[in-house]
């Protein structure tokens, strides 16, 4: 709709005119769009989700029930019967899932919000069972005493209910007595201890980076990191918490008319992860003002409220409409309030002045630091030069708003349409803030005073912060970092545990953003919540640049496609060594994704017409015919994978074996489709319990992965089905006959290889590494003890 208007863009100045000229019909259009998102509290929704959750609970789908009860909690107002019932019901689901500590927390929350007195006995009984299971018999005994006192004082249950409860109570009493005879057991801390994650020696000039790197700047390459000494594979180079991050909401459906579609029952990222720290949780604590924001704890909720959500709470629907980039831009400016905001404002006004924007009369341009300069902000009429943008006057690159501000917006490279849409989005956000009368951008308040402020002080300041948000939106296309996670697809009960990497959040990391791109990087990036860790994935010599991949990797696409993608999103032509090699040798051969002759199995070569490279073969075939045949094969593989996911294993195997035979007749042995077929066959045979065949196909699949990605690549250690098959293979080894004992050395070798690769890319704290280590320990116990020679 907005692009129907003529677009005239001469830089950022037009954005300020848009702030004051957004047409009423545009505002109404955005209001209608945002009205489709359900972000407010709604008692009808709470009842709907609780009833849906009850059905899941009765069907013993406790995970699904917990998610639906959480949705009910989010839509309930505080201190209401609705929220107390949802918390209590969720505690029951968590109890069945073995989440006893979290169950206890939900029981406390239900009581705090006024859980009905007549239902208290079963809640107290559940509490006692949790305490017994957790090895806390003294607390369990006190809970039982409270429960019996409640029975005696107010008998609110019917005779049949009372008898059932009494039987359960007797059983719990027995357990308590048994536990009292055992030493007290203290539950493990719920928070992970990430051993080996801390930097060995932090860089004094680049907090969050290793002392093994230093910061350089180049007129063409900009800022970048260089190794100051030889760095071994697996060494931790950067450990940085995001300056700002926003959870990717996933598929948030618009409100529709029918009751069934009005409230969505699917679990999204927003339902399963904390909106502040991104921790996975089955028991989120909701914001008291909206139904969208959810947190892993009361502490996270309060921190989010104090730092940004007190402003964002009323803007949830609009932010979902405008998208994650707009949300990140707003949150970045909100977080800037917690630094020395006076300096930030000076920088922003300096930016406006440099670009010809008329400053508010209240600002004195003579006291403004120029863009790209100034460090600790001495008040002087002269610009203070710093050697590298984002550093202070001492050359220290801090992870603060100053570093975020100096990320390049690439204003001259974005299309007029994109800049116009960014400006309209920021304009709509500023209008909403102004209409709400929020104290969001007050610059003379301390953080602790923000909640108490009531009188809006927007006006001219809003223009300055509007330009800041626009700058951040333009920065994000080139500087935003996707925080990703491995997510399982399909049901938990299925033997086929398919996984995929998904975008969990969008964030800005000041230090990570210093790394330049290579299509064959020497580092690997992983995430622990909002913390990014970068490790060397290969030996990096002193003086070499530290590089990571922005997405297009040489193992996944050709040089032309890589360059096109990098040019369209990041505005540069890649000249990394792999690109230069491929550019100089465009016809080096058929490559890994090649076709081969159906007669002599030699690889075919050529362009439109492919000819056999065999010495005595004259076979030739059109490329279009082979491409069409490949597409048909991929459709057949897709159909087989669908049968596999739906549990039709025999049919899936029949189709896959046909695909395997067809692929062998015209595809190279290293073709990715060949690896895909072998991987699917490995999963299918594992589901049937035929571990020998599963392992055979898995080996073939891994050979293809190794050819494409290298023996030490993260893909080798993290191919989704690899870990699944190893775990299932171990389970079979533990309970089968001596024949399998012959395969133990091979299994140990595979586990050690995966462990070695994952250690390089993820470090020793990784869950999968710990699982592999447990498997290795079990297998070593199964090995026969060598018998010494007889004397």
XYZ file of C-alpha atoms in Angstrom, residues 277-705:
429
model
C 17.354 -14.593 27.946
C 15.956 -17.047 25.321
C 16.155 -19.999 27.712
C 13.856 -22.883 26.819
C 11.024 -23.227 29.318
C 7.829 -25.240 29.708
C 6.610 -22.961 32.503
C 6.859 -19.333 31.367
C 5.880 -16.422 33.596
C 3.802 -13.900 31.592
C 3.894 -10.132 31.598
C 1.078 -8.795 33.770
C 0.077 -6.272 31.121
C 0.016 -8.312 27.900
C -0.389 -11.892 26.749
C 2.566 -11.917 24.337
C 5.721 -11.434 26.444
C 6.714 -14.469 28.533
C 9.759 -15.151 30.672
C 11.565 -18.060 32.318
C 11.381 -16.474 35.767
C 10.078 -13.530 37.772
C 13.608 -12.096 37.740
C 13.806 -12.087 33.937
C 10.345 -10.535 33.722
C 11.333 -7.704 36.081
C 14.608 -7.017 34.289
C 12.825 -6.855 30.937
C 10.183 -4.522 32.380
C 12.739 -2.171 33.883
C 14.891 -1.987 30.756
C 12.432 -1.932 27.863
C 9.145 -3.807 28.219
C 7.442 -1.066 30.247
C 7.472 0.850 26.934
C 6.960 -2.082 24.560
C 4.053 -3.625 26.469
C 1.346 -1.487 24.893
C 2.989 -1.713 21.430
C 2.962 -5.513 21.047
C 0.466 -5.731 18.181
C 2.141 -2.931 16.222
C 5.597 -4.455 16.720
C 4.364 -7.839 15.460
C 2.921 -6.044 12.430
C 6.067 -4.036 11.667
C 8.437 -6.970 12.151
C 11.491 -7.998 14.148
C 13.852 -5.384 12.659
C 11.619 -2.563 13.841
C 11.410 -4.206 17.262
C 15.215 -4.483 17.489
C 15.555 -0.825 16.469
C 13.152 0.313 19.186
C 14.758 -1.856 21.869
C 18.249 -0.619 20.947
C 17.240 2.979 21.553
C 15.467 2.049 24.786
C 18.622 0.339 26.066
C 20.634 3.458 25.173
C 18.870 5.244 28.066
C 20.920 3.199 30.514
C 24.220 4.617 29.366
C 25.238 8.270 29.422
C 22.332 9.420 27.271
C 23.630 12.954 26.973
C 26.586 11.692 24.947
C 24.313 9.529 22.795
C 22.069 12.502 22.005
C 25.081 14.558 21.005
C 26.184 11.878 18.583
C 22.704 11.586 17.108
C 22.348 15.322 16.678
C 25.818 15.421 15.144
C 24.673 12.811 12.619
C 21.595 14.886 11.818
C 23.621 18.051 11.434
C 26.131 16.369 9.098
C 23.288 15.188 6.863
C 21.665 18.599 6.640
C 18.780 17.998 9.030
C 17.482 21.037 10.847
C 18.209 20.603 14.546
C 15.711 21.475 17.290
C 16.308 24.940 18.686
C 17.105 23.496 22.106
C 20.250 21.831 20.738
C 23.543 23.661 20.386
C 25.385 22.306 17.345
C 28.658 23.740 18.679
C 28.632 21.198 21.486
C 27.942 18.169 19.337
C 30.508 15.474 18.601
C 30.754 14.563 14.957
C 29.722 11.183 13.654
C 32.447 8.561 13.736
C 34.490 10.603 16.178
C 34.576 11.468 19.828
C 35.112 8.985 22.530
C 34.357 9.847 26.097
C 32.729 13.045 24.944
C 34.691 16.033 26.154
C 32.715 19.224 25.572
C 34.762 20.967 22.944
C 34.144 22.876 19.746
C 36.595 20.603 17.910
C 35.866 17.081 16.829
C 37.888 14.544 18.765
C 39.336 11.976 16.401
C 39.619 8.314 17.307
C 41.662 5.807 15.310
C 38.825 3.295 14.881
C 35.066 4.104 14.877
C 33.333 2.722 17.951
C 36.419 2.976 20.168
C 36.877 5.451 22.989
C 39.708 7.990 23.138
C 41.972 5.307 24.579
C 41.275 2.976 21.651
C 39.141 0.585 23.691
C 36.249 -1.041 21.837
C 33.493 -1.315 24.440
C 30.383 -3.474 23.991
C 28.017 -0.523 24.432
C 25.664 1.746 22.519
C 28.597 3.689 21.104
C 29.739 0.515 19.307
C 26.193 -0.199 18.092
C 25.782 3.352 16.821
C 28.943 3.057 14.718
C 27.804 -0.033 12.811
C 27.417 1.058 9.193
C 23.812 1.676 7.993
C 24.796 1.531 4.265
C 22.233 4.232 3.541
C 23.564 4.799 0.023
C 23.200 1.106 -0.887
C 19.636 0.379 0.232
C 16.896 0.747 -2.362
C 14.595 3.788 -2.124
C 11.642 1.461 -1.518
C 13.345 -0.237 1.419
C 14.395 3.048 3.007
C 10.899 4.416 2.556
C 9.309 1.397 4.267
C 11.811 1.642 7.131
C 10.981 5.318 7.562
C 7.224 4.653 7.501
C 7.644 1.899 10.102
C 9.618 4.149 12.435
C 7.132 6.963 11.862
C 4.229 4.734 12.868
C 6.135 3.664 15.981
C 6.879 7.263 16.954
C 3.249 8.236 16.449
C 2.146 5.378 18.706
C 4.631 6.395 21.393
C 3.514 9.988 21.202
C -0.165 9.019 21.346
C 0.429 6.813 24.373
C 2.137 9.684 26.143
C 5.018 7.473 27.211
C 8.150 8.703 28.963
C 10.118 6.429 26.677
C 12.742 8.837 25.458
C 13.312 11.136 28.395
C 17.011 11.854 28.545
C 17.388 13.398 31.995
C 16.024 10.500 34.066
C 17.999 7.771 35.771
C 16.879 4.186 35.094
C 15.400 3.830 38.567
C 13.192 6.857 37.963
C 11.739 5.698 34.645
C 8.784 3.749 36.053
C 7.746 6.586 38.299
C 7.689 9.181 35.523
C 4.255 10.083 34.244
C 4.500 13.385 32.377
C 5.553 12.844 28.748
C 8.534 14.815 27.548
C 8.553 13.894 23.882
C 8.343 16.543 21.154
C 11.719 17.466 19.667
C 13.477 14.598 21.447
C 11.239 12.133 19.632
C 12.627 13.303 16.287
C 16.154 12.580 17.471
C 15.240 9.106 18.700
C 13.233 8.493 15.540
C 16.394 9.071 13.507
C 18.233 6.679 15.847
C 15.631 3.958 15.251
C 15.775 4.530 11.508
C 19.554 4.257 11.573
C 19.324 0.960 13.450
C 16.771 -0.438 10.992
C 19.129 0.363 8.111
C 22.050 -1.219 10.007
C 20.270 -4.506 10.595
C 20.287 -5.930 7.070
C 24.098 -6.133 7.152
C 24.792 -6.354 10.882
C 21.988 -8.391 12.465
C 23.046 -11.804 13.727
C 20.583 -14.692 13.703
C 20.648 -16.616 16.985
C 19.874 -20.177 15.954
C 19.036 -23.417 17.727
C 18.507 -27.056 16.801
C 14.809 -27.899 17.015
C 13.247 -31.353 16.845
C 10.354 -31.859 14.478
C 7.753 -34.570 14.785
C 6.438 -36.235 17.917
C 8.613 -37.199 20.869
C 7.312 -40.773 20.683
C 8.515 -41.276 17.124
C 11.711 -43.261 16.611
C 12.541 -40.909 13.748
C 13.773 -37.767 15.494
C 14.187 -35.297 12.636
C 15.828 -31.997 13.491
C 16.391 -28.673 11.814
C 18.240 -25.443 12.592
C 15.822 -22.571 13.211
C 16.205 -18.837 13.764
C 15.394 -18.244 17.425
C 16.119 -14.523 17.684
C 17.639 -11.514 15.932
C 20.435 -9.732 17.787
C 23.243 -7.201 17.569
C 26.700 -8.224 18.822
C 29.257 -5.380 18.704
C 32.313 -7.683 18.729
C 30.924 -10.448 16.491
C 30.023 -7.761 13.935
C 33.746 -7.001 13.548
C 34.331 -10.321 11.765
C 34.469 -10.228 7.982
C 33.060 -12.914 5.704
C 34.705 -15.845 3.996
C 32.993 -18.569 1.985
C 35.400 -20.952 3.735
C 35.692 -19.490 7.258
C 38.267 -20.366 9.914
C 35.802 -20.049 12.810
C 32.534 -21.577 13.991
C 29.753 -19.644 15.751
C 27.378 -21.138 18.324
C 24.969 -19.776 20.922
C 24.069 -20.286 24.580
C 20.903 -18.243 24.991
C 21.854 -14.653 24.114
C 25.594 -15.398 24.330
C 27.551 -15.945 21.115
C 30.732 -18.027 21.209
C 33.224 -18.082 18.345
C 35.849 -20.818 18.169
C 38.676 -21.448 15.735
C 37.618 -24.293 13.443
C 41.130 -24.765 12.046
C 44.688 -23.667 12.731
C 44.918 -19.873 12.382
C 48.430 -18.510 11.968
C 49.623 -15.304 13.595
C 48.727 -12.343 11.353
C 45.813 -14.114 9.661
C 42.368 -12.508 9.688
C 39.615 -14.051 11.831
C 36.746 -14.871 9.444
C 33.283 -16.358 9.647
C 30.593 -17.153 7.101
C 27.620 -14.798 6.602
C 25.591 -17.634 5.082
C 26.754 -18.462 1.545
C 29.311 -21.262 2.030
C 31.449 -22.839 -0.697
C 30.197 -26.317 0.254
C 26.548 -25.360 -0.295
C 26.503 -23.232 -3.447
C 28.589 -22.158 -6.412
C 30.591 -18.973 -6.673
C 28.032 -17.111 -8.839
C 25.162 -17.804 -6.441
C 27.287 -16.937 -3.398
C 28.395 -13.639 -4.870
C 24.872 -12.696 -5.893
C 23.523 -13.347 -2.392
C 26.329 -11.435 -0.685
C 25.988 -8.508 -3.069
C 22.212 -8.238 -2.617
C 22.253 -8.398 1.202
C 25.690 -7.128 2.253
C 26.602 -4.858 -0.680
C 30.075 -6.251 -1.443
C 31.714 -8.501 -4.025
C 33.350 -11.431 -2.297
C 37.007 -11.971 -3.174
C 37.815 -14.607 -0.581
C 40.252 -17.394 -1.672
C 37.497 -19.928 -2.566
C 35.728 -17.344 -4.756
C 38.971 -16.381 -6.470
C 39.874 -20.033 -7.088
C 36.481 -20.843 -8.576
C 36.463 -17.644 -10.639
C 39.838 -18.487 -12.184
C 38.828 -22.114 -12.871
C 35.171 -21.937 -13.995
C 35.490 -25.153 -16.017
C 37.660 -27.197 -13.672
C 35.398 -30.228 -13.986
C 31.939 -31.563 -13.281
C 32.254 -31.204 -9.473
C 30.504 -33.014 -6.638
C 26.958 -32.522 -7.957
C 27.849 -34.175 -11.270
C 26.007 -36.600 -13.536
C 27.637 -39.818 -14.687
C 27.372 -42.142 -17.651
C 24.847 -44.940 -17.143
C 27.029 -47.342 -19.100
C 30.586 -46.943 -17.796
C 29.887 -44.887 -14.634
C 32.427 -42.188 -15.634
C 31.476 -38.564 -14.894
C 29.858 -36.644 -17.753
C 31.340 -33.314 -18.860
C 30.130 -30.383 -20.922
C 27.552 -27.607 -20.886
C 24.219 -28.068 -22.701
C 25.207 -31.491 -24.035
C 27.178 -33.730 -21.669
C 29.635 -36.320 -22.987
C 31.182 -39.291 -21.248
C 34.800 -38.839 -20.235
C 35.587 -42.544 -20.607
C 38.312 -43.484 -23.122
C 36.160 -45.934 -25.102
C 32.657 -44.519 -24.519
C 30.850 -42.157 -26.920
C 27.702 -41.683 -24.806
C 26.213 -38.161 -24.736
C 22.998 -36.719 -23.293
C 21.303 -33.327 -22.973
C 21.670 -31.550 -19.615
C 17.959 -30.622 -19.590
C 16.982 -34.305 -19.731
C 19.234 -35.137 -16.760
C 18.001 -32.148 -14.740
C 14.394 -33.238 -15.345
C 15.280 -36.755 -14.250
C 16.942 -35.381 -11.093
C 13.819 -33.375 -10.250
C 11.650 -36.471 -10.595
C 14.035 -38.354 -8.300
C 13.894 -35.578 -5.679
C 10.085 -35.757 -5.721
C 10.269 -39.522 -5.128
C 12.693 -39.011 -2.219
C 10.354 -36.390 -0.746
C 7.415 -38.818 -0.959
C 9.469 -41.526 0.772
C 10.474 -39.118 3.552
C 6.818 -38.277 4.084
C 6.003 -41.983 4.486
C 8.913 -42.215 6.920
C 7.595 -39.364 9.078
C 4.132 -40.930 9.105
C 5.462 -44.302 10.276
C 4.914 -46.192 7.009
C 8.412 -47.655 7.198
C 8.171 -50.588 4.784
C 6.685 -48.414 2.042
C 9.337 -45.749 2.674
C 12.159 -48.298 2.398
C 10.703 -49.736 -0.829
C 10.582 -46.272 -2.402
C 14.039 -45.310 -1.124
C 15.670 -48.463 -2.460
C 14.148 -47.672 -5.871
C 15.500 -44.112 -5.597
C 18.914 -45.483 -4.619
C 19.035 -47.690 -7.713
C 17.923 -44.839 -9.960
C 20.464 -42.419 -8.442
C 23.348 -44.862 -8.975
C 22.565 -44.971 -12.690
C 23.112 -41.262 -13.420
C 24.406 -39.361 -10.321
C 27.928 -39.190 -8.949
C 28.535 -41.123 -5.727
C 29.141 -37.794 -3.905
C 25.925 -36.129 -5.062
C 23.946 -34.587 -2.169
C 20.768 -36.440 -3.229
C 22.654 -39.741 -2.856
C 23.572 -38.733 0.701
C 19.962 -37.740 1.374
C 18.703 -41.163 0.253
C 21.275 -42.998 2.402
C 20.409 -40.852 5.416
C 16.688 -41.622 5.033
C 17.406 -45.353 4.707
C 19.538 -45.196 7.873
C 16.635 -43.611 9.761
C 14.112 -46.125 8.410
C 16.177 -49.190 9.351
C 16.918 -47.695 12.785
C 13.168 -47.312 13.353
C 12.726 -50.997 12.465
C 15.538 -51.981 14.827
C 17.788 -53.265 12.037
C 20.929 -51.615 13.416
C 23.383 -53.325 11.084
C 21.704 -52.001 7.926
C 21.131 -48.613 9.570
C 24.848 -48.280 10.368
C 25.805 -49.283 6.795
C 23.622 -46.607 5.210
C 24.696 -44.062 7.812
C 28.349 -44.587 6.891
C 27.530 -43.951 3.229
C 25.616 -40.793 4.164
C 28.540 -39.520 6.236
C 30.939 -40.139 3.340
C 28.873 -37.740 1.199
C 28.751 -35.174 4.021
